[in-house]
Amino acid sequence: MKRALVPHTHGRAALIASALLFAGCATQDHVSAPAARSSSQSTSGLELIHTDRTPRTARLEQLGELNFAVSCNVAAQQEFNRAMALFHSFWFDPAKASFAKVLRHDPECGMAYWGISIVSMGNPFTWPTNPSASKAGAPAAAEANRAGAKSERERDYIAALGTFFKDWETTEFRPRAIAFEKAMEGVAAKYPKDEEAQILYALALNITALPTDKSFANQLKAAAILEPLFKKYPHHPGVAHYLIHTYDYAELAEKGLPAARAYGAIAPTVPHVLHMPSHIFSRVGLWKEMVDANRASYLAAKGELKEKTLGIGAYDALHAMDYMVFGQLQQAQDKAAKQLVDEAGAIRKVNVENVVAAYAFAAMPARYALERGDWAQAAKLTLSPSDLTWSKFPQAEGILVFARGLGAARSGDVAAARRDVDRLQALKEALSAAKDAYWASQADFQIKAVNGWIALADKRNEEALQLMRAAAEAEEASDKHPVTPGNVVPSRELLGEMLLALGRPKQAFAEFEHSLKRDPNRFRGIYGAARAAEAAGNPQVAREYYVKLQALTIARDTERPELAHAKAFLSMR
């Protein structure tokens, strides 16, 4: 070992200590991977990729299988594989602890610092990311560069990740993410047999994919990389995970079902893994599967809370709860949804303030009111918990303010609705000032929608339709944020309801059908289509939709008025 690799031991010790502190209780040892045969110390490590003579992540621990070859000792290699499996499933605290353990096995394993750095990015799909992630990851990236690596391949990995943290204090997330994508493209091209490089390049493509790009250029590139690997390595956690993200779009979701159905079994103890299939299930309207997946994720996260790994537990539990509420409400399981809404409402302080938690807190009560058409309740919504620093999350506050404004307008309190429009405008300006174009555009069509219903209340019917149609078109020009199971109500569905209220059932039916193509199997979309067909004098089509509504709600725990109407209609024919 060259002595040049030894300096900066104090900095390294601090980084290791930081990793262990960050991970908390996750530093406890888990079931060990099986004893591995010795691996050769090559300069490239390429012949070690996915071969039977190198250590792999243990199936015993149920994290999946992979081999990310590094030029470190056998024990460090084995732990490195485990750490990468944890990272690929976004189990960040245990992953960071595992990379720290790699350094205990082999203090000169420079790639361990690379691992600590990439884990510090956190969930890159929750953009805008927390600046503290870069603050934590940049020193580890620098240490990886100083520590060096025994192979050119490893040095290329380290340099590629370094592009993301370069000038992190003055450069926005997206330019740095694009730099990382381009760097990983270079690594993947230079080492075409290195399948781990291909997988990370696919991840980078998904991170930088724009919701407004309806050509899905990045997603299709990622799919071309990942689909063959999914067939070759069906137990690799990263491949299945990133395929789900690749296809998490209305137009692509059906292609994601194989990965969605497989991923939960690859690492069935990881909360995020249990949750991820529902990104596809929600897109295709498989509500029972979505609720079941998130119930398992929720219970796993609650188990972590008991073990005091509070950061990951709070994140995954709230995330899963929001998805469960969404799916339960589509099935008229209102009592079950109310229990989760009340559980979230009882929380007075959250240990980790992030956009995922804030979104869930805002969205759950908003969904509960809007999906049930309880406009009076929607008009009374307030932000909770009050201890959360809501000013950090204007996009999350906007969800609740939109629901409140819509509820006020539809229950006749136009003055209150206008106040909420003013608040949405202020939130939009804050998002624009923060250079968050995506969420600013979301606030823009929320404003249009609420103004549309205000105009309807004021009998300005054509203006109302113009605004509501503009909101629908703006929403469909983009896509939902990866952190959400779906907007609290689709604008196209609202347009259908507005047309129905104006006595234009044929036009309303067309809008409901349009909405159901993008957001399939939604309760209010199906009921709206049935009512519109009925009002338009098309009883056969109305019957088809009412039958669909009954099938959708076969496991209901609440008899909504809409279901009573469907039953009455069907009983007469």
Coordinates of C-alpha atoms in Angstrom, one line a residue:
M1 CA 0.0 0.0 0.0
K2 CA 1.4 3.4 -1.0
R3 CA 2.0 5.7 1.9
A4 CA 0.4 8.5 -0.2
L5 CA -2.9 7.0 0.6
V6 CA -2.5 7.4 4.3
P7 CA -2.8 11.3 4.9
H8 CA -6.0 13.0 6.1
T9 CA -6.6 10.3 8.7
H10 CA -8.3 12.8 11.0
G11 CA -10.7 13.9 8.2
R12 CA -11.4 10.3 7.5
A13 CA -12.1 9.5 11.1
A14 CA -14.5 12.4 11.3
L15 CA -16.3 11.2 8.2
I16 CA -16.6 7.7 9.6
A17 CA -17.9 9.0 12.9
S18 CA -20.3 11.2 11.0
A19 CA -21.6 8.3 9.1
L20 CA -22.2 6.2 12.2
L21 CA -23.9 9.1 14.0
F22 CA -26.1 9.7 11.0
A23 CA -27.1 6.1 10.9
G24 CA -28.0 5.8 14.6
C25 CA -29.2 2.4 15.6
A26 CA -28.8 1.2 12.0
T27 CA -25.1 0.5 12.8
Q28 CA -26.1 -2.7 14.6
D29 CA -24.9 -5.8 12.7
H30 CA -27.3 -7.6 10.5
V31 CA -27.2 -11.2 9.3
S32 CA -23.9 -11.7 7.6
A33 CA -23.5 -12.7 4.0
P34 CA -22.2 -16.2 3.3
A35 CA -18.5 -16.6 3.3
A36 CA -17.1 -15.7 -0.1
R37 CA -14.2 -17.0 -2.1
S38 CA -11.2 -14.8 -2.5
S39 CA -11.4 -12.3 -5.3
S40 CA -8.4 -11.3 -7.4
Q41 CA -6.8 -7.9 -7.0
S42 CA -7.1 -6.7 -10.6
T43 CA -6.5 -3.2 -11.8
S44 CA -9.8 -2.8 -13.6
G45 CA -12.0 -5.2 -11.6
L46 CA -14.1 -5.7 -14.8
E47 CA -13.7 -9.5 -14.8
L48 CA -15.2 -9.5 -11.3
I49 CA -18.5 -8.0 -12.4
H50 CA -21.3 -10.5 -11.7
T51 CA -19.3 -13.6 -11.5
D52 CA -19.7 -16.5 -9.2
R53 CA -16.3 -16.1 -7.7
T54 CA -16.9 -12.8 -6.0
P55 CA -18.9 -11.9 -2.9
R56 CA -22.5 -11.0 -3.3
T57 CA -25.2 -9.5 -1.1
A58 CA -26.8 -12.2 1.0
R59 CA -30.2 -13.5 0.1
L60 CA -30.4 -14.4 3.8
E61 CA -30.7 -10.8 4.7
Q62 CA -33.3 -10.3 1.9
L63 CA -31.7 -7.2 0.3
G64 CA -31.4 -8.7 -3.2
E65 CA -28.3 -9.8 -5.1
L66 CA -25.5 -7.7 -6.7
N67 CA -21.8 -7.5 -7.1
F68 CA -20.1 -4.1 -7.3
A69 CA -16.5 -5.0 -7.6
V70 CA -14.0 -2.8 -5.7
S71 CA -10.3 -3.1 -5.1
C72 CA -10.6 -3.7 -1.4
N73 CA -10.2 -6.8 0.8
V74 CA -12.7 -9.6 0.8
A75 CA -14.5 -8.5 4.0
A76 CA -14.8 -5.0 2.7
Q77 CA -16.0 -6.2 -0.7
Q78 CA -18.7 -8.2 0.9
E79 CA -19.9 -5.3 3.0
F80 CA -19.6 -2.9 0.0
N81 CA -22.1 -5.1 -1.9
R82 CA -24.4 -5.0 1.1
A83 CA -24.1 -1.2 1.3
M84 CA -24.9 -0.8 -2.4
A85 CA -27.9 -3.0 -2.1
L86 CA -29.2 -0.8 0.7
F87 CA -28.5 2.3 -1.3
H88 CA -30.3 1.0 -4.4
S89 CA -33.4 0.5 -2.2
F90 CA -33.0 4.0 -0.7
W91 CA -32.5 2.7 2.8
F92 CA -30.1 5.5 3.5
D93 CA -29.3 5.3 7.2
P94 CA -28.3 1.6 7.2
A95 CA -26.5 2.1 3.9
K96 CA -24.3 4.9 5.3
A97 CA -23.6 2.8 8.3
S98 CA -22.6 -0.1 6.0
F99 CA -20.2 2.0 4.0
A100 CA -18.6 3.1 7.3
K101 CA -18.3 -0.6 8.2
V102 CA -16.4 -1.1 4.9
L103 CA -13.8 1.4 6.1
R104 CA -13.5 -0.6 9.3
H105 CA -12.7 -3.7 7.3
D106 CA -10.4 -1.8 5.0
P107 CA -9.4 1.8 5.9
E108 CA -7.8 2.3 2.5
C109 CA -10.9 1.4 0.5
G110 CA -11.4 4.7 -1.2
M111 CA -14.7 3.6 -2.8
A112 CA -16.2 3.5 0.7
Y113 CA -16.0 7.3 0.8
W114 CA -17.6 7.4 -2.6
G115 CA -20.4 5.3 -1.1
I116 CA -20.9 7.6 1.9
S117 CA -21.0 10.5 -0.5
I118 CA -23.6 9.1 -2.9
V119 CA -25.8 8.0 0.0
S120 CA -25.7 11.6 1.4
M121 CA -27.6 12.7 -1.8
G122 CA -30.7 11.2 -0.2
N123 CA -33.7 10.5 -2.4
P124 CA -32.8 12.4 -5.6
F125 CA -36.4 12.2 -6.8
T126 CA -37.7 14.5 -4.1
W127 CA -36.3 17.6 -5.8
P128 CA -35.6 20.2 -4.7
T129 CA -33.3 18.3 -2.4
N130 CA -32.3 19.4 1.0
P131 CA -29.0 21.5 0.9
S132 CA -27.8 19.7 3.9
A133 CA -27.4 16.6 1.8
S134 CA -24.8 18.3 -0.4
K135 CA -23.2 19.7 2.8
A136 CA -22.8 16.2 4.1
G137 CA -21.8 14.5 0.8
A138 CA -19.3 17.0 -0.5
P139 CA -16.6 16.3 2.1
A140 CA -17.0 12.5 1.6
A141 CA -16.6 13.0 -2.2
A142 CA -13.5 15.1 -1.6
E143 CA -12.1 12.5 0.7
A144 CA -12.7 9.8 -1.9
N145 CA -10.8 11.8 -4.4
R146 CA -7.9 12.4 -1.9
A147 CA -7.8 8.8 -0.8
G148 CA -7.6 7.6 -4.3
A149 CA -8.4 4.1 -5.6
K150 CA -6.4 1.2 -6.9
S151 CA -8.0 1.1 -10.3
E152 CA -8.7 3.6 -13.0
R153 CA -12.3 2.5 -13.1
E154 CA -12.8 3.4 -9.4
R155 CA -11.2 6.7 -9.9
D156 CA -13.6 7.4 -12.8
Y157 CA -16.5 6.6 -10.5
I158 CA -15.2 9.0 -7.9
A159 CA -14.6 11.7 -10.4
A160 CA -18.1 11.3 -11.9
L161 CA -19.8 11.7 -8.5
G162 CA -17.5 14.7 -7.8
T163 CA -19.2 16.6 -10.6
F164 CA -22.5 16.5 -8.6
F165 CA -20.9 18.1 -5.5
K166 CA -18.8 20.6 -7.4
D167 CA -19.7 24.2 -6.4
W168 CA -22.8 22.8 -4.6
E169 CA -23.0 26.0 -2.5
T170 CA -23.6 28.2 -5.5
T171 CA -25.0 25.9 -8.2
E172 CA -28.6 24.6 -8.3
F173 CA -29.5 21.0 -8.1
R174 CA -30.4 20.4 -11.7
P175 CA -27.2 21.6 -13.4
R176 CA -25.2 19.4 -11.0
A177 CA -27.5 16.5 -11.6
I178 CA -27.0 16.9 -15.4
A179 CA -23.3 17.1 -14.9
F180 CA -23.5 13.8 -12.9
E181 CA -25.6 12.2 -15.7
K182 CA -23.1 13.2 -18.4
A183 CA -20.2 11.9 -16.3
M184 CA -21.9 8.6 -15.6
E185 CA -22.6 8.3 -19.3
G186 CA -18.9 8.6 -19.9
V187 CA -18.2 5.9 -17.3
A188 CA -20.8 3.6 -18.7
A189 CA -19.4 4.0 -22.2
K190 CA -15.8 3.5 -21.1
Y191 CA -16.7 0.3 -19.2
P192 CA -19.5 -1.3 -21.2
K193 CA -19.1 -4.6 -19.4
D194 CA -19.5 -2.9 -16.0
E195 CA -23.2 -3.4 -15.4
E196 CA -23.2 -1.4 -12.2
A197 CA -22.0 1.6 -14.2
Q198 CA -24.9 1.1 -16.6
I199 CA -27.4 0.9 -13.7
L200 CA -26.1 4.2 -12.1
Y201 CA -26.2 5.9 -15.5
A202 CA -29.9 4.8 -15.8
L203 CA -30.5 6.2 -12.4
A204 CA -28.9 9.5 -13.4
L205 CA -31.1 9.6 -16.6
N206 CA -34.2 9.3 -14.4
I207 CA -33.1 12.0 -12.0
T208 CA -32.7 14.5 -14.8
A209 CA -35.8 13.5 -16.8
L210 CA -38.2 16.5 -17.1
P211 CA -41.9 16.0 -16.4
T212 CA -42.7 18.2 -19.3
D213 CA -40.8 16.1 -21.8
K214 CA -43.5 14.0 -23.4
S215 CA -41.0 12.3 -25.7
F216 CA -39.7 10.5 -22.6
A217 CA -36.2 10.6 -24.1
N218 CA -34.4 10.0 -20.8
Q219 CA -36.8 7.3 -19.7
L220 CA -36.6 5.4 -22.9
K221 CA -32.8 5.5 -22.7
A222 CA -32.9 4.2 -19.1
A223 CA -35.4 1.5 -20.1
A224 CA -33.1 0.3 -22.9
I225 CA -30.4 -0.2 -20.3
L226 CA -32.4 -1.7 -17.5
E227 CA -34.8 -4.1 -19.3
P228 CA -32.1 -6.5 -20.5
L229 CA -30.5 -6.3 -17.0
F230 CA -33.8 -7.1 -15.3
K231 CA -34.1 -10.3 -17.3
K232 CA -30.4 -11.2 -16.5
Y233 CA -30.5 -10.2 -12.9
P234 CA -34.1 -10.4 -11.6
H235 CA -33.0 -10.1 -8.0
H236 CA -30.9 -6.9 -8.4
P237 CA -32.6 -4.2 -6.2
G238 CA -31.4 -1.3 -8.3
V239 CA -32.6 -2.6 -11.6
A240 CA -36.2 -3.2 -10.5
H241 CA -36.3 0.0 -8.5
Y242 CA -35.1 2.2 -11.3
L243 CA -37.4 0.5 -13.8
I244 CA -40.3 1.6 -11.7
H245 CA -39.1 5.2 -11.7
T246 CA -38.5 4.9 -15.4
Y247 CA -42.1 4.0 -16.1
D248 CA -43.7 6.2 -13.4
Y249 CA -45.7 8.1 -16.1
A250 CA -49.3 7.7 -17.2
E251 CA -48.2 6.9 -20.8
L252 CA -45.6 4.3 -19.7
A253 CA -47.0 2.8 -16.5
E254 CA -48.2 -0.5 -18.0
K255 CA -44.6 -1.4 -18.9
G256 CA -43.6 -1.1 -15.3
L257 CA -45.9 -3.8 -13.9
P258 CA -43.4 -6.7 -14.1
A259 CA -40.8 -4.7 -12.1
A260 CA -43.5 -3.5 -9.7
R261 CA -44.7 -7.0 -9.0
A262 CA -41.1 -8.3 -8.5
Y263 CA -39.5 -5.6 -6.4
G264 CA -41.3 -6.2 -3.2
A265 CA -40.1 -9.8 -3.1
I266 CA -36.5 -8.8 -3.8
A267 CA -36.0 -6.9 -0.5
P268 CA -39.2 -7.5 1.6
T269 CA -38.0 -6.0 4.8
V270 CA -37.2 -2.5 3.4
P271 CA -40.0 0.1 3.8
H272 CA -39.2 1.9 0.6
V273 CA -39.0 -1.3 -1.4
L274 CA -42.5 -2.3 -0.1
H275 CA -43.8 1.1 -1.1
M276 CA -42.3 1.5 -4.6
P277 CA -44.5 -0.9 -6.5
S278 CA -47.5 1.4 -5.7
H279 CA -45.9 4.1 -8.0
I280 CA -47.0 1.9 -10.9
F281 CA -50.2 0.5 -9.2
S282 CA -51.5 4.1 -8.7
R283 CA -50.8 4.9 -12.4
V284 CA -52.9 2.0 -13.6
G285 CA -55.6 2.1 -10.9
L286 CA -54.8 -1.1 -9.1
W287 CA -56.0 0.3 -5.8
K288 CA -56.1 -2.9 -3.7
E289 CA -52.5 -3.7 -4.7
M290 CA -51.5 -0.1 -3.9
V291 CA -53.1 -0.2 -0.5
D292 CA -51.6 -3.6 0.3
A293 CA -48.1 -2.5 -0.7
N294 CA -48.2 0.6 1.4
R295 CA -49.7 -1.1 4.4
A296 CA -46.7 -3.4 4.4
S297 CA -44.4 -0.4 4.0
Y298 CA -46.2 1.5 6.7
L299 CA -45.9 -1.4 9.2
A300 CA -42.2 -1.9 8.4
A301 CA -41.6 1.9 8.9
K302 CA -43.6 1.8 12.2
G303 CA -41.3 -1.1 13.3
E304 CA -38.3 1.2 12.5
L305 CA -39.8 3.9 14.6
K306 CA -39.8 1.5 17.6
E307 CA -36.2 0.9 16.9
K308 CA -35.5 4.6 17.1
T309 CA -34.3 5.1 13.5
L310 CA -36.7 8.0 13.4
G311 CA -35.5 9.8 10.3
I312 CA -36.2 7.0 7.8
G313 CA -39.2 5.8 9.8
A314 CA -41.0 9.2 9.7
Y315 CA -40.3 9.6 6.0
D316 CA -41.5 6.2 4.9
A317 CA -44.4 5.9 7.3
L318 CA -46.0 9.3 6.1
H319 CA -45.2 8.6 2.5
A320 CA -47.0 5.2 2.7
M321 CA -49.9 6.7 4.6
D322 CA -50.6 9.2 1.9
Y323 CA -50.6 6.5 -0.8
M324 CA -52.9 4.3 1.4
V325 CA -55.4 7.1 1.9
F326 CA -55.4 7.8 -1.9
G327 CA -56.1 4.1 -2.7
Q328 CA -58.6 3.6 0.1
L329 CA -60.7 6.6 -1.0
Q330 CA -61.0 5.2 -4.6
Q331 CA -62.6 2.1 -3.1
A332 CA -64.9 4.0 -0.8
Q333 CA -63.0 2.7 2.2
D334 CA -63.6 6.1 3.9
K335 CA -63.5 4.8 7.5
A336 CA -60.0 3.2 6.9
A337 CA -58.8 6.4 5.3
K338 CA -60.1 8.5 8.1
Q339 CA -58.1 6.5 10.7
L340 CA -54.9 7.4 8.8
V341 CA -55.9 11.0 8.4
D342 CA -56.6 11.2 12.1
E343 CA -53.3 9.5 12.9
A344 CA -51.4 12.0 10.8
G345 CA -53.4 14.9 12.3
A346 CA -52.5 13.8 15.8
I347 CA -48.8 14.4 15.1
R348 CA -47.7 17.7 16.6
K349 CA -44.0 17.5 15.8
V350 CA -42.1 15.8 13.1
N351 CA -38.5 14.8 13.7
V352 CA -37.3 15.3 10.1
E353 CA -38.6 18.2 8.1
N354 CA -38.6 17.3 4.4
V355 CA -40.8 17.8 1.4
V356 CA -42.1 14.2 1.6
A357 CA -43.4 14.6 5.1
A358 CA -44.8 18.0 4.4
Y359 CA -46.6 16.8 1.3
A360 CA -48.2 13.9 3.1
F361 CA -49.4 16.1 5.9
A362 CA -51.0 18.5 3.5
A363 CA -52.3 16.0 1.0
M364 CA -54.0 13.4 3.2
P365 CA -56.8 15.7 4.7
A366 CA -57.1 17.4 1.3
R367 CA -57.7 14.1 -0.4
Y368 CA -60.2 13.0 2.3
A369 CA -62.4 16.0 1.8
L370 CA -62.1 16.3 -2.0
E371 CA -62.5 12.7 -3.0
R372 CA -65.7 12.5 -0.9
G373 CA -67.1 15.8 -2.4
D374 CA -67.2 17.3 1.1
W375 CA -66.7 20.9 0.0
A376 CA -67.6 22.4 3.4
Q377 CA -64.9 20.3 5.1
A378 CA -62.4 21.2 2.4
A379 CA -63.1 24.9 3.0
K380 CA -62.1 24.5 6.7
L381 CA -58.7 22.8 6.1
T382 CA -55.8 24.1 8.1
L383 CA -52.1 23.2 8.1
S384 CA -51.0 20.6 10.6
P385 CA -48.7 20.0 12.4
S386 CA -48.3 23.7 13.4
D387 CA -44.7 23.0 14.5
L388 CA -43.6 22.2 11.0
T389 CA -41.8 25.0 9.3
W390 CA -44.2 25.3 6.4
S391 CA -42.4 28.2 4.9
K392 CA -39.8 25.7 3.8
F393 CA -42.3 23.8 1.7
P394 CA -44.6 26.2 -0.3
Q395 CA -45.4 23.4 -2.7
A396 CA -46.9 21.3 0.1
E397 CA -48.8 24.2 1.5
G398 CA -50.1 24.9 -1.9
I399 CA -51.8 21.5 -2.1
L400 CA -53.9 22.3 1.0
V401 CA -54.6 25.9 0.0
F402 CA -55.8 24.7 -3.4
A403 CA -58.1 22.1 -1.8
R404 CA -59.4 24.8 0.7
G405 CA -60.0 27.3 -2.1
L406 CA -61.8 24.7 -4.2
G407 CA -64.0 23.7 -1.3
A408 CA -64.8 27.3 -0.5
A409 CA -65.7 28.1 -4.1
R410 CA -67.9 25.0 -4.5
S411 CA -69.7 25.6 -1.2
G412 CA -70.5 29.2 -2.1
D413 CA -67.9 31.1 0.0
V414 CA -66.4 33.1 -2.9
A415 CA -64.7 35.6 -0.6
A416 CA -62.8 32.8 1.2
A417 CA -61.9 31.2 -2.1
R418 CA -60.5 34.5 -3.4
R419 CA -58.3 34.7 -0.2
D420 CA -57.0 31.3 -1.0
V421 CA -56.2 32.3 -4.6
D422 CA -54.2 35.2 -3.2
R423 CA -52.3 32.8 -1.0
L424 CA -51.7 30.5 -3.9
Q425 CA -50.3 33.4 -5.9
A426 CA -47.9 34.3 -3.0
L427 CA -46.8 30.7 -2.9
K428 CA -46.3 30.6 -6.6
E429 CA -44.1 33.7 -6.4
A430 CA -42.1 32.1 -3.6
L431 CA -41.5 29.0 -5.7
S432 CA -40.5 31.1 -8.7
A433 CA -38.1 33.1 -6.6
A434 CA -36.6 29.8 -5.5
K435 CA -36.2 28.8 -9.2
D436 CA -38.6 25.9 -8.7
A437 CA -40.2 26.0 -12.0
Y438 CA -42.1 22.7 -11.7
W439 CA -43.9 23.5 -8.5
A440 CA -44.5 27.1 -9.6
S441 CA -46.3 25.7 -12.7
Q442 CA -48.4 23.4 -10.5
A443 CA -49.5 26.4 -8.4
D444 CA -50.4 28.2 -11.6
F445 CA -52.9 25.6 -12.8
Q446 CA -54.2 25.3 -9.2
I447 CA -54.9 29.1 -9.3
K448 CA -56.7 28.7 -12.7
A449 CA -58.9 25.9 -11.3
V450 CA -60.0 27.7 -8.2
N451 CA -60.6 30.9 -10.2
G452 CA -62.7 28.7 -12.6
W453 CA -65.0 27.6 -9.8
I454 CA -65.2 31.2 -8.4
A455 CA -66.3 32.3 -11.9
L456 CA -68.9 29.6 -11.9
A457 CA -70.2 30.7 -8.6
D458 CA -70.5 34.2 -10.0
K459 CA -72.4 32.9 -13.0
R460 CA -69.6 33.7 -15.4
N461 CA -70.0 30.3 -17.0
E462 CA -67.9 30.6 -20.2
E463 CA -65.0 32.2 -18.3
A464 CA -65.3 29.4 -15.8
L465 CA -65.0 26.8 -18.5
Q466 CA -62.1 28.6 -20.2
L467 CA -60.2 28.7 -16.9
M468 CA -60.9 25.1 -16.0
R469 CA -59.9 23.9 -19.5
A470 CA -56.7 25.9 -19.3
A471 CA -55.9 24.3 -15.9
A472 CA -56.5 20.8 -17.4
E473 CA -54.3 21.4 -20.4
A474 CA -51.5 22.9 -18.2
E475 CA -51.6 19.9 -15.8
E476 CA -51.5 17.4 -18.7
A477 CA -48.5 19.2 -20.3
S478 CA -46.5 18.1 -17.3
D479 CA -46.7 15.2 -14.9
K480 CA -47.1 14.4 -11.2
H481 CA -44.0 14.8 -9.0
P482 CA -42.4 11.4 -8.1
V483 CA -43.1 12.0 -4.4
T484 CA -46.9 12.0 -5.0
P485 CA -49.3 9.2 -5.7
G486 CA -51.2 11.7 -7.9
N487 CA -52.7 15.2 -7.7
V488 CA -55.3 15.5 -5.1
V489 CA -57.9 15.9 -7.9
P490 CA -57.3 15.8 -11.7
S491 CA -58.1 19.1 -13.4
R492 CA -59.7 17.3 -16.3
E493 CA -62.1 15.5 -13.9
L494 CA -63.0 18.9 -12.4
L495 CA -63.7 20.2 -15.9
G496 CA -66.1 17.2 -16.4
E497 CA -67.9 18.0 -13.1
M498 CA -68.2 21.7 -14.1
L499 CA -69.8 20.8 -17.5
L500 CA -72.1 18.4 -15.7
A501 CA -73.1 21.2 -13.3
L502 CA -73.8 23.4 -16.3
G503 CA -76.1 20.9 -17.9
R504 CA -73.8 19.8 -20.7
P505 CA -73.6 16.1 -20.1
K506 CA -72.3 15.0 -23.5
Q507 CA -69.3 17.4 -23.2
A508 CA -68.9 16.3 -19.6
F509 CA -68.8 12.6 -20.6
A510 CA -66.0 13.3 -23.1
E511 CA -64.0 15.0 -20.4
F512 CA -64.5 12.2 -17.9
E513 CA -63.4 9.6 -20.5
H514 CA -60.4 11.7 -21.3
S515 CA -59.5 12.0 -17.6
L516 CA -59.9 8.3 -17.0
K517 CA -57.4 7.5 -19.7
R518 CA -54.7 9.5 -17.8
D519 CA -56.0 8.7 -14.3
P520 CA -57.7 5.3 -14.7
N521 CA -60.2 3.7 -12.3
R522 CA -60.8 6.8 -10.2
F523 CA -64.1 6.8 -8.2
R524 CA -65.2 10.3 -9.1
G525 CA -64.1 9.9 -12.7
I526 CA -66.2 6.7 -13.1
Y527 CA -69.1 8.1 -11.3
G528 CA -68.9 11.3 -13.3
A529 CA -68.9 9.4 -16.6
A530 CA -71.9 7.3 -15.4
R531 CA -73.9 10.4 -14.4
A532 CA -73.0 12.2 -17.6
A533 CA -74.1 9.3 -19.7
E534 CA -77.3 9.0 -17.7
A535 CA -78.1 12.7 -18.1
A536 CA -77.3 12.5 -21.9
G537 CA -79.9 9.8 -22.4
N538 CA -77.5 6.9 -22.8
P539 CA -78.6 4.4 -20.2
Q540 CA -76.5 1.5 -21.6
V541 CA -73.2 3.4 -21.2
A542 CA -74.4 4.7 -17.8
R543 CA -75.1 1.1 -16.7
E544 CA -71.6 0.0 -17.8
Y545 CA -70.0 2.7 -15.7
Y546 CA -72.2 2.2 -12.7
V547 CA -71.3 -1.5 -12.8
K548 CA -67.6 -0.5 -12.9
L549 CA -68.3 1.7 -9.8
Q550 CA -69.8 -1.2 -7.9
A551 CA -66.9 -3.5 -8.8
L552 CA -64.4 -0.8 -7.8
T553 CA -66.0 -0.5 -4.4
I554 CA -66.6 -4.2 -3.6
A555 CA -64.5 -3.9 -0.4
R556 CA -66.1 -0.5 0.6
D557 CA -66.6 0.3 4.3
T558 CA -68.9 3.3 3.6
E559 CA -72.1 3.7 1.6
R560 CA -71.6 7.0 -0.2
P561 CA -74.5 8.8 -1.9
E562 CA -73.0 8.1 -5.2
L563 CA -73.2 4.3 -4.5
A564 CA -76.8 4.6 -3.5
H565 CA -77.6 6.3 -6.7
A566 CA -75.7 3.7 -8.7
K567 CA -77.6 0.9 -6.9
A568 CA -81.0 2.6 -7.6
F569 CA -80.2 3.1 -11.3
L570 CA -79.1 -0.5 -11.7
S571 CA -82.1 -1.9 -9.8
M572 CA -84.5 -0.2 -12.3
R573 CA -82.9 -1.9 -15.3

